[in-house]
Tab-separated table of C-alpha atoms in Angstrom:
chain	number	residue	atom	x	y	z
A	1	MET	CA	82.916	36.706	111.730
A	2	PRO	CA	85.626	37.105	114.446
A	3	ASP	CA	85.212	40.896	114.086
A	4	PHE	CA	81.459	40.539	114.654
A	5	PHE	CA	81.963	38.493	117.819
A	6	SER	CA	84.585	40.990	118.979
A	7	PHE	CA	82.102	43.856	118.493
A	8	ILE	CA	79.315	42.076	120.402
A	9	ASN	CA	81.777	41.214	123.145
A	10	SER	CA	82.968	44.816	123.467
A	11	VAL	CA	79.378	46.105	123.706
A	12	LEU	CA	78.320	43.550	126.320
A	13	TRP	CA	81.407	43.884	128.485
A	14	GLY	CA	82.196	47.533	127.863
A	15	SER	CA	78.689	48.911	128.378
A	16	VAL	CA	76.695	46.372	130.381
A	17	MET	CA	78.458	43.617	132.263
A	18	ILE	CA	81.054	45.563	134.258
A	19	TYR	CA	78.391	47.810	135.766
A	20	LEU	CA	75.956	44.960	136.326
A	21	LEU	CA	78.555	42.754	138.010
A	22	PHE	CA	79.905	45.525	140.194
A	23	GLY	CA	76.453	46.816	141.080
A	24	ALA	CA	75.055	43.360	141.801
A	25	GLY	CA	78.045	42.385	143.919
A	26	CYS	CA	77.855	45.597	145.948
A	27	TRP	CA	74.097	45.254	146.409
A	28	PHE	CA	74.378	41.638	147.544
A	29	THR	CA	77.255	42.616	149.843
A	30	PHE	CA	75.158	45.284	151.593
A	31	ARG	CA	71.995	43.151	151.521
A	32	THR	CA	73.709	40.281	153.349
A	33	GLY	CA	75.621	42.503	155.771
A	34	PHE	CA	79.058	41.971	154.153
A	35	VAL	CA	78.675	38.218	154.374
A	36	GLN	CA	82.002	37.494	152.630
A	37	PHE	CA	83.887	39.347	155.373
A	38	ARG	CA	81.758	38.450	158.397
A	39	TYR	CA	81.973	34.726	157.730
A	40	ILE	CA	85.640	34.333	156.824
A	41	ARG	CA	86.166	32.887	160.302
A	42	GLN	CA	83.402	30.355	159.571
A	43	PHE	CA	85.185	28.920	156.534
A	44	GLY	CA	87.034	26.278	158.541
A	45	LYS	CA	83.907	25.234	160.435
A	46	SER	CA	81.888	25.123	157.222
A	47	LEU	CA	84.487	22.893	155.549
A	48	LYS	CA	84.471	20.573	158.564
A	49	ASN	CA	80.664	20.323	158.456
A	50	SER	CA	80.718	19.830	154.688
A	51	ILE	CA	82.035	16.269	154.893
A	52	HIS	CA	79.057	14.974	156.913
A	53	PRO	CA	76.862	12.800	154.665
A	54	GLN	CA	73.134	13.535	154.641
A	55	PRO	CA	70.378	11.473	152.987
A	56	GLY	CA	69.061	12.530	149.606
A	57	GLY	CA	71.983	14.382	148.113
A	58	LEU	CA	75.692	14.996	147.802
A	59	THR	CA	77.723	16.074	150.800
A	60	SER	CA	78.518	19.781	150.845
A	61	PHE	CA	82.174	18.898	150.251
A	62	GLN	CA	81.301	16.865	147.157
A	63	SER	CA	79.204	19.770	145.911
A	64	LEU	CA	82.085	22.179	146.564
A	65	CYS	CA	84.574	19.958	144.730
A	66	THR	CA	82.197	19.547	141.784
A	67	SER	CA	81.761	23.312	141.492
A	68	LEU	CA	85.517	23.805	141.918
A	69	ALA	CA	86.120	21.270	139.162
A	70	ALA	CA	84.119	23.494	136.816
A	71	ARG	CA	85.754	26.681	138.105
A	72	VAL	CA	89.340	25.444	138.211
A	73	GLY	CA	89.872	25.015	134.500
A	74	SER	CA	92.113	26.585	131.916
A	75	GLY	CA	90.797	29.996	133.008
A	76	ASN	CA	93.044	29.723	136.053
A	77	LEU	CA	96.052	29.423	133.736
A	78	ALA	CA	95.299	30.614	130.196
A	79	GLY	CA	92.693	33.136	131.378
A	80	VAL	CA	95.049	34.760	133.866
A	81	ALA	CA	97.792	34.923	131.240
A	82	LEU	CA	95.376	36.538	128.790
A	83	ALA	CA	94.277	39.113	131.379
A	84	ILE	CA	97.866	40.114	132.167
A	85	THR	CA	98.795	40.246	128.478
A	86	THR	CA	95.975	42.671	127.666
A	87	GLY	CA	95.606	44.533	130.966
A	88	GLY	CA	99.025	44.334	132.602
A	89	PRO	CA	99.676	43.601	136.305
A	90	ARG	CA	96.730	45.818	137.285
A	91	ALA	CA	94.353	43.184	135.891
A	92	VAL	CA	95.335	40.958	138.830
A	93	PHE	CA	94.123	43.595	141.292
A	94	TRP	CA	90.755	43.834	139.535
A	95	MET	CA	90.496	40.045	139.499
A	96	TRP	CA	90.790	40.190	143.288
A	97	VAL	CA	88.156	42.917	143.522
A	98	ALA	CA	85.809	40.938	141.286
A	99	ALA	CA	86.369	37.839	143.432
A	100	PHE	CA	85.575	39.556	146.745
A	101	ILE	CA	82.456	41.155	145.294
A	102	GLY	CA	81.528	37.910	143.556
A	103	MET	CA	81.603	35.995	146.843
A	104	ALA	CA	78.437	37.802	147.966
A	105	THR	CA	76.808	37.182	144.589
A	106	SER	CA	77.650	33.484	144.782
A	107	PHE	CA	76.331	33.296	148.334
A	108	ALA	CA	73.021	34.767	147.170
A	109	GLU	CA	72.481	32.529	144.155
A	110	CYS	CA	73.606	29.329	145.914
A	111	SER	CA	71.415	29.993	148.958
A	112	LEU	CA	68.526	30.612	146.588
A	113	ALA	CA	69.241	27.318	144.791
A	114	GLN	CA	69.050	25.465	148.115
A	115	LEU	CA	65.790	27.211	148.945
A	116	TYR	CA	63.996	26.164	145.735
A	117	LYS	CA	65.544	22.754	145.051
A	118	GLU	CA	63.407	19.655	144.552
A	119	ARG	CA	63.878	15.895	144.320
A	120	ASP	CA	63.884	13.997	141.055
A	121	VAL	CA	62.298	10.577	140.548
A	122	ASN	CA	65.423	8.930	141.981
A	123	GLY	CA	65.322	11.004	145.174
A	124	GLN	CA	68.321	13.159	144.173
A	125	PHE	CA	68.140	16.889	144.841
A	126	ARG	CA	68.003	19.028	141.691
A	127	GLY	CA	68.036	22.789	141.457
A	128	GLY	CA	69.624	25.924	140.075
A	129	PRO	CA	68.558	29.190	138.438
A	130	ALA	CA	66.022	27.484	136.177
A	131	TRP	CA	64.291	26.089	139.265
A	132	TYR	CA	64.174	29.328	141.244
A	133	MET	CA	62.941	31.162	138.151
A	134	ALA	CA	60.119	28.631	137.824
A	135	ARG	CA	59.318	27.941	141.483
A	136	GLY	CA	60.270	31.304	142.998
A	137	LEU	CA	58.717	33.514	140.334
A	138	GLY	CA	56.270	31.168	138.651
A	139	MET	CA	57.995	31.980	135.334
A	140	ARG	CA	58.813	28.570	133.910
A	141	TRP	CA	59.319	30.058	130.436
A	142	MET	CA	62.261	32.050	131.775
A	143	GLY	CA	63.654	28.967	133.470
A	144	VAL	CA	63.443	27.134	130.144
A	145	LEU	CA	65.268	29.994	128.404
A	146	PHE	CA	68.038	29.970	130.997
A	147	ALA	CA	68.327	26.177	130.875
A	148	VAL	CA	68.818	26.350	127.093
A	149	PHE	CA	71.486	29.045	127.529
A	150	LEU	CA	73.272	26.887	130.079
A	151	LEU	CA	73.070	23.804	127.866
A	152	ILE	CA	74.757	25.715	125.029
A	153	ALA	CA	77.369	27.301	127.276
A	154	TYR	CA	78.364	24.368	129.463
A	155	GLY	CA	77.476	21.463	127.248
A	156	ILE	CA	79.203	22.955	124.205
A	157	ILE	CA	81.116	26.271	124.249
A	158	PHE	CA	83.059	26.090	127.517
A	159	SER	CA	84.213	22.520	126.929
A	160	GLY	CA	85.715	23.695	123.638
A	161	VAL	CA	87.616	26.454	125.465
A	162	GLN	CA	89.118	23.922	127.876
A	163	ALA	CA	90.081	21.565	125.049
A	164	ASN	CA	91.679	24.453	123.162
A	165	ALA	CA	93.976	25.179	126.110
A	166	VAL	CA	95.057	21.526	126.352
A	167	ALA	CA	95.759	21.327	122.610
A	168	ARG	CA	97.878	24.486	122.687
A	169	ALA	CA	99.801	23.319	125.747
A	170	LEU	CA	100.642	19.936	124.197
A	171	SER	CA	101.516	21.539	120.872
A	172	PHE	CA	103.863	24.027	122.571
A	173	SER	CA	105.615	21.414	124.731
A	174	PHE	CA	105.646	18.305	122.547
A	175	ASP	CA	104.465	19.449	119.098
A	176	PHE	CA	101.496	17.114	119.596
A	177	PRO	CA	98.775	17.249	116.872
A	178	PRO	CA	95.699	19.160	118.151
A	179	LEU	CA	93.231	16.737	116.549
A	180	VAL	CA	94.780	13.743	118.317
A	181	THR	CA	94.699	15.709	121.582
A	182	GLY	CA	91.007	16.397	121.090
A	183	ILE	CA	90.128	12.777	120.393
A	184	ILE	CA	92.020	11.434	123.420
A	185	LEU	CA	90.633	14.104	125.757
A	186	ALA	CA	87.088	13.550	124.461
A	187	VAL	CA	87.306	9.786	125.049
A	188	PHE	CA	88.464	10.195	128.662
A	189	ALA	CA	85.818	12.862	129.294
A	190	LEU	CA	83.114	10.570	127.895
A	191	LEU	CA	84.226	7.746	130.180
A	192	ALA	CA	83.937	10.070	133.185
A	193	ILE	CA	80.591	11.704	132.397
A	194	THR	CA	78.836	8.362	131.956
A	195	ARG	CA	79.295	7.853	135.718
A	196	GLY	CA	76.496	10.351	136.432
A	197	LEU	CA	76.215	13.003	139.131
A	198	HIS	CA	77.178	10.853	142.123
A	199	GLY	CA	80.022	9.142	140.268
A	200	VAL	CA	81.498	12.454	139.121
A	201	ALA	CA	81.104	13.956	142.617
A	202	ARG	CA	82.995	11.042	144.186
A	203	LEU	CA	85.724	11.374	141.555
A	204	MET	CA	86.092	15.125	142.038
A	205	GLN	CA	86.254	15.082	145.840
A	206	GLY	CA	89.664	13.427	145.557
A	207	PHE	CA	90.808	14.736	142.186
A	208	VAL	CA	90.217	18.478	142.665
A	209	PRO	CA	92.031	19.007	146.000
A	210	LEU	CA	95.033	17.058	144.694
A	211	MET	CA	95.486	19.067	141.495
A	212	ALA	CA	94.928	22.385	143.299
A	213	ILE	CA	97.507	21.539	145.960
A	214	ILE	CA	100.078	20.534	143.316
A	215	TRP	CA	99.748	23.865	141.486
A	216	VAL	CA	99.651	26.105	144.568
A	217	LEU	CA	102.582	24.366	146.288
A	218	THR	CA	104.656	24.631	143.104
A	219	SER	CA	103.886	28.339	142.895
A	220	MET	CA	104.776	28.843	146.561
A	221	VAL	CA	108.128	27.090	146.136
A	222	ILE	CA	108.972	29.263	143.113
A	223	CYS	CA	107.946	32.400	145.022
A	224	VAL	CA	110.240	31.420	147.908
A	225	ILE	CA	113.126	30.778	145.489
A	226	ASN	CA	112.534	34.210	143.911
A	227	ILE	CA	111.574	35.977	147.129
A	228	GLY	CA	113.822	38.930	146.333
A	229	GLN	CA	111.606	39.829	143.363
A	230	LEU	CA	108.314	39.203	145.142
A	231	PRO	CA	107.921	42.650	146.793
A	232	HIS	CA	108.445	44.358	143.407
A	233	VAL	CA	105.862	42.084	141.756
A	234	ILE	CA	103.264	42.749	144.449
A	235	TRP	CA	103.968	46.489	144.340
A	236	SER	CA	103.560	46.530	140.554
A	237	ILE	CA	100.038	45.103	140.939
A	238	PHE	CA	98.919	47.843	143.333
A	239	GLU	CA	100.970	50.640	141.771
A	240	SER	CA	99.399	50.139	138.363
A	241	ALA	CA	95.890	49.283	139.618
A	242	PHE	CA	94.458	52.782	139.096
A	243	GLY	CA	96.532	53.877	136.105
A	244	TRP	CA	98.634	56.458	137.961
A	245	GLN	CA	101.663	55.837	135.764
A	246	GLU	CA	99.700	56.472	132.575
A	247	ALA	CA	97.867	59.533	133.890
A	248	ALA	CA	100.637	61.894	132.843
A	249	GLY	CA	100.490	60.573	129.291
A	250	GLY	CA	96.712	60.849	129.019
A	251	ALA	CA	96.255	57.112	128.551
A	252	ALA	CA	95.066	56.329	132.073
A	253	GLY	CA	91.370	56.082	131.209
A	254	TYR	CA	91.821	53.585	128.395
A	255	THR	CA	94.398	51.391	130.109
A	256	LEU	CA	92.481	51.311	133.389
A	257	SER	CA	89.238	50.461	131.600
A	258	GLN	CA	90.993	47.681	129.701
A	259	ALA	CA	92.478	46.272	132.904
A	260	ILE	CA	89.162	46.365	134.782
A	261	THR	CA	87.324	44.740	131.881
A	262	ASN	CA	89.892	41.962	131.486
A	263	GLY	CA	90.196	41.448	135.226
A	264	PHE	CA	86.421	41.090	135.654
A	265	GLN	CA	86.065	38.888	132.558
A	266	ARG	CA	88.784	36.457	133.525
A	267	SER	CA	87.785	36.435	137.194
A	268	MET	CA	84.192	35.714	136.248
A	269	PHE	CA	85.087	32.999	133.745
A	270	SER	CA	87.222	31.400	136.435
A	271	ASN	CA	85.023	31.682	139.557
A	272	GLU	CA	81.645	31.831	137.721
A	273	ALA	CA	80.037	34.112	140.327
A	274	GLY	CA	76.634	35.244	139.126
A	275	MET	CA	76.639	33.068	136.025
A	276	GLY	CA	74.080	30.661	137.434
A	277	SER	CA	76.303	27.622	137.028
A	278	THR	CA	77.468	26.951	140.583
A	279	PRO	CA	73.884	26.840	141.962
A	280	ASN	CA	73.390	23.633	139.958
A	281	ALA	CA	76.018	21.954	142.144
A	282	ALA	CA	74.955	23.775	145.310
A	283	ALA	CA	71.358	22.584	144.994
A	284	ALA	CA	72.463	18.946	144.746
A	285	ALA	CA	73.911	19.041	148.262
A	286	ALA	CA	72.126	17.925	151.402
A	287	SER	CA	73.757	20.585	153.565
A	288	TRP	CA	74.605	20.472	157.228
A	289	PRO	CA	73.399	22.475	159.092
A	290	PRO	CA	70.151	22.085	157.087
A	291	HIS	CA	69.916	25.757	156.169
A	292	PRO	CA	70.227	27.361	152.700
A	293	ALA	CA	72.890	29.765	153.982
A	294	ALA	CA	75.158	26.833	154.885
A	295	GLN	CA	75.680	25.927	151.243
A	296	GLY	CA	76.025	29.611	150.349
A	297	ILE	CA	78.988	29.907	152.712
A	298	VAL	CA	80.576	26.698	151.411
A	299	GLN	CA	80.367	27.974	147.828
A	300	MET	CA	81.965	31.284	148.865
A	301	ILE	CA	84.960	29.219	149.908
A	302	GLY	CA	85.101	27.948	146.328
A	303	ILE	CA	85.552	31.476	144.948
A	304	PHE	CA	88.215	32.213	147.552
A	305	ILE	CA	90.161	29.089	146.565
A	306	ASP	CA	89.658	29.543	142.838
A	307	THR	CA	90.553	33.205	142.335
A	308	LEU	CA	92.344	34.430	145.440
A	309	VAL	CA	94.520	31.315	145.727
A	310	ILE	CA	94.860	29.452	142.409
A	311	CYS	CA	94.563	32.392	139.982
A	312	THR	CA	96.903	34.447	142.160
A	313	ALA	CA	99.424	31.603	142.069
A	314	SER	CA	99.329	31.682	138.256
A	315	ALA	CA	99.637	35.474	138.151
A	316	MET	CA	102.681	35.468	140.428
A	317	LEU	CA	104.487	33.016	138.167
A	318	ILE	CA	103.874	35.147	135.064
A	319	LEU	CA	104.892	38.386	136.778
A	320	LEU	CA	107.975	36.829	138.388
A	321	ALA	CA	109.176	35.781	134.927
A	322	GLY	CA	109.088	39.489	134.017
A	323	ASN	CA	109.729	40.957	130.591
A	324	ASP	CA	111.010	37.643	129.298
A	325	THR	CA	107.371	36.598	128.913
A	326	THR	CA	105.160	39.664	129.240
A	327	TYR	CA	105.899	41.104	125.840
A	328	MET	CA	106.315	37.935	123.863
A	329	PRO	CA	103.799	37.294	121.048
A	330	LEU	CA	102.291	34.290	122.834
A	331	GLU	CA	98.659	33.562	123.637
A	332	GLY	CA	97.056	32.205	126.779
A	333	ILE	CA	98.493	28.976	128.083
A	334	GLN	CA	101.674	29.276	126.020
A	335	LEU	CA	102.584	32.445	127.914
A	336	ILE	CA	102.483	30.721	131.279
A	337	GLN	CA	104.409	27.775	129.828
A	338	LYS	CA	107.132	30.185	128.724
A	339	ALA	CA	107.086	31.790	132.182
A	340	MET	CA	107.637	28.405	133.808
A	341	ARG	CA	110.528	27.681	131.465
A	342	VAL	CA	112.126	30.958	132.537
A	343	LEU	CA	111.594	30.165	136.228
A	344	MET	CA	112.072	26.381	136.345
A	345	GLY	CA	114.159	25.472	133.341
A	346	SER	CA	113.376	23.261	130.375
A	347	TRP	CA	110.847	21.042	132.188
A	348	GLY	CA	108.670	23.977	133.294
A	349	ALA	CA	106.492	23.970	130.177
A	350	GLU	CA	105.966	20.215	130.426
A	351	PHE	CA	104.827	20.606	134.037
A	352	VAL	CA	102.280	23.260	133.013
A	353	THR	CA	101.041	20.917	130.296
A	354	LEU	CA	100.322	18.229	132.897
A	355	VAL	CA	98.530	20.711	135.154
A	356	VAL	CA	96.390	22.177	132.376
A	357	ILE	CA	95.333	18.680	131.293
A	358	LEU	CA	94.131	17.969	134.845
A	359	PHE	CA	92.415	21.345	135.188
A	360	ALA	CA	90.721	21.203	131.789
A	361	PHE	CA	89.612	17.576	132.157
A	362	SER	CA	87.925	18.241	135.505
A	363	SER	CA	86.254	21.352	134.115
A	364	ILE	CA	84.886	19.567	131.029
A	365	VAL	CA	83.394	16.801	133.174
A	366	ALA	CA	81.808	19.194	135.690
A	367	ASN	CA	80.506	21.449	132.907
A	368	TYR	CA	78.718	18.471	131.413
A	369	ILE	CA	77.112	17.670	134.777
A	370	TYR	CA	75.704	21.215	134.901
A	371	ALA	CA	74.280	20.792	131.408
A	372	GLU	CA	72.787	17.376	132.176
A	373	ASN	CA	71.175	18.768	135.324
A	374	ASN	CA	69.200	21.206	133.183
A	375	LEU	CA	67.935	18.389	130.986
A	376	PHE	CA	66.013	17.286	134.074
A	377	PHE	CA	64.432	20.729	134.345
A	378	LEU	CA	63.480	20.632	130.655
A	379	ARG	CA	62.019	17.132	131.225
A	380	LEU	CA	64.370	15.767	128.607
A	381	ASN	CA	66.194	13.396	130.939
A	382	THR	CA	65.581	10.393	128.689
A	383	PRO	CA	68.485	8.089	127.783
A	384	LYS	CA	68.301	9.304	124.180
A	385	ALA	CA	68.494	13.013	125.117
A	386	ILE	CA	71.290	12.410	127.625
A	387	TRP	CA	73.354	10.535	125.042
A	388	CYS	CA	72.738	13.298	122.488
A	389	LEU	CA	74.218	15.776	124.980
A	390	ARG	CA	77.178	13.471	125.626
A	391	ILE	CA	77.859	13.184	121.893
A	392	CYS	CA	77.649	16.984	121.513
A	393	THR	CA	80.157	17.411	124.334
A	394	PHE	CA	82.412	14.766	122.767
A	395	ALA	CA	82.304	16.551	119.383
A	396	THR	CA	82.858	19.993	120.914
A	397	VAL	CA	85.960	18.864	122.777
A	398	ILE	CA	87.445	17.667	119.493
A	399	GLY	CA	86.338	20.763	117.571
A	400	GLY	CA	87.620	23.131	120.253
A	401	THR	CA	91.191	21.970	119.695
A	402	LEU	CA	91.065	23.178	116.074
A	403	LEU	CA	89.696	26.730	116.558
A	404	SER	CA	91.711	29.873	117.295
A	405	LEU	CA	92.129	31.002	120.906
A	406	PRO	CA	90.644	34.533	120.507
A	407	LEU	CA	87.520	33.143	118.809
A	408	MET	CA	86.963	30.558	121.554
A	409	TRP	CA	87.305	33.169	124.305
A	410	GLN	CA	85.004	35.614	122.479
A	411	LEU	CA	82.279	32.979	122.184
A	412	ALA	CA	82.727	32.069	125.850
A	413	ASP	CA	82.528	35.716	126.942
A	414	ILE	CA	79.335	36.366	124.933
A	415	ILE	CA	77.531	33.282	126.248
A	416	MET	CA	78.761	34.061	129.760
A	417	ALA	CA	77.383	37.609	129.557
A	418	CYS	CA	73.957	36.465	128.307
A	419	GLY	CA	73.566	33.883	131.056
A	420	ASN	CA	74.822	36.277	133.709
A	421	ASP	CA	72.400	39.040	132.706
A	422	SER	CA	69.314	36.863	133.041
A	423	ASN	CA	70.444	35.178	136.261
A	424	LEU	CA	71.412	38.363	138.101
A	425	LEU	CA	68.253	40.188	137.094
A	426	ILE	CA	66.142	37.317	138.412
A	427	VAL	CA	68.083	37.133	141.684
A	428	PHE	CA	67.530	40.886	142.045
A	429	TYR	CA	63.820	40.433	141.376
A	430	VAL	CA	63.425	37.637	143.896
A	431	GLN	CA	65.255	39.857	146.422
A	432	ILE	CA	67.946	37.182	146.917
A	433	MET	CA	65.918	35.257	149.488
A	434	PRO	CA	62.963	35.882	151.791
A	435	ASP	CA	63.498	38.416	154.569
A	436	ASP	CA	63.201	35.776	157.283
A	437	LEU	CA	66.156	33.933	155.734
A	438	VAL	CA	68.248	37.121	155.876
A	439	MET	CA	67.347	37.545	159.546
A	440	GLN	CA	68.290	33.926	160.236
A	441	LEU	CA	71.604	34.471	158.456
A	442	HIS	CA	72.654	37.021	161.082
A	443	ARG	CA	72.197	34.320	163.724
A	444	PHE	CA	73.681	31.500	161.626
């Protein structure tokens, strides 16, 4: 069975997803006039505006923190380690490329979510890909199909991936039983998700910035301590990015392809650009200024923070540790724990364990909120259906701690590819947003 999933994964990512992601990102970049570069100077202003409360929805900052909670999970630690293990330092470069391209994709899908959102019976804004498939195209059947995909991915599979990372981290540092880890994590996650959308958003607006700052500041301090090695690490990323070293040996094509694939996979799993997940949080916001593009810009900031700041911080730690970790037979989170032991001493692995618990917990909770949002689209937002989803999430968190790491990532990659295909094709078909909105964007 693992071989079957590996085959499906290689077909989807080797023959379809890389070209679709790159092509979609480039098309959205040109279509929006290089929005991710033109509006970098607006990031500060957009963040300032994002804290202003508006009636009928979350603040833009709460929406950003909720989407960051889902993005900033174990993928920022275990995923980066996995990318470097399989693709080398060059994978970091392609993660950056995927992030910059993905910013335009995220802008498009989040602006579209704002455009086609609607209010539920409680007056809360609801929206996402399922809504713009139904309301923008009049194809409710496709919205239903996407909503089911998202329920499986975010209500079940991805929560198991996060739990797996926590279990491995605790096992590596403290020899803690994975099953006990799963039960404890599932209980705390259940307590959080019963607070609902507004409760989770209020929790995440304080929780997410704190955990991100802790990790990034720690990485910066370690980089300063090891500043003599930093130029070599940065050079190794760019030097190996295009496979020049392997060209003489005839292996350049394979190694470069592997690095690009892993870089795009891990970047996408981390920042979720094009997957159709972030629009569920973006649509819940009552943005200021009241324009769909406002939330699109705010969500671009999320990708910048997630991949270009947090993932880069993780990559620098692994590469600074050098050969002491790169070639060890470790998987995912255990590799970055070993790197921190090399750089910080015996307590380094324990520190990573604490961070991955925070990251994974926030991601599990936000993933559930995405899944619950789509129950509203499916008109299954009854107490019974909501509790069934909560129980499924609870069980998946426990089960995820007992499965192997490669199997969990393969399942995540397959589900991610399926959801991404349908979402991007629909966004293409809808032409991102009406032409008048594009014209307004240039004056925004």
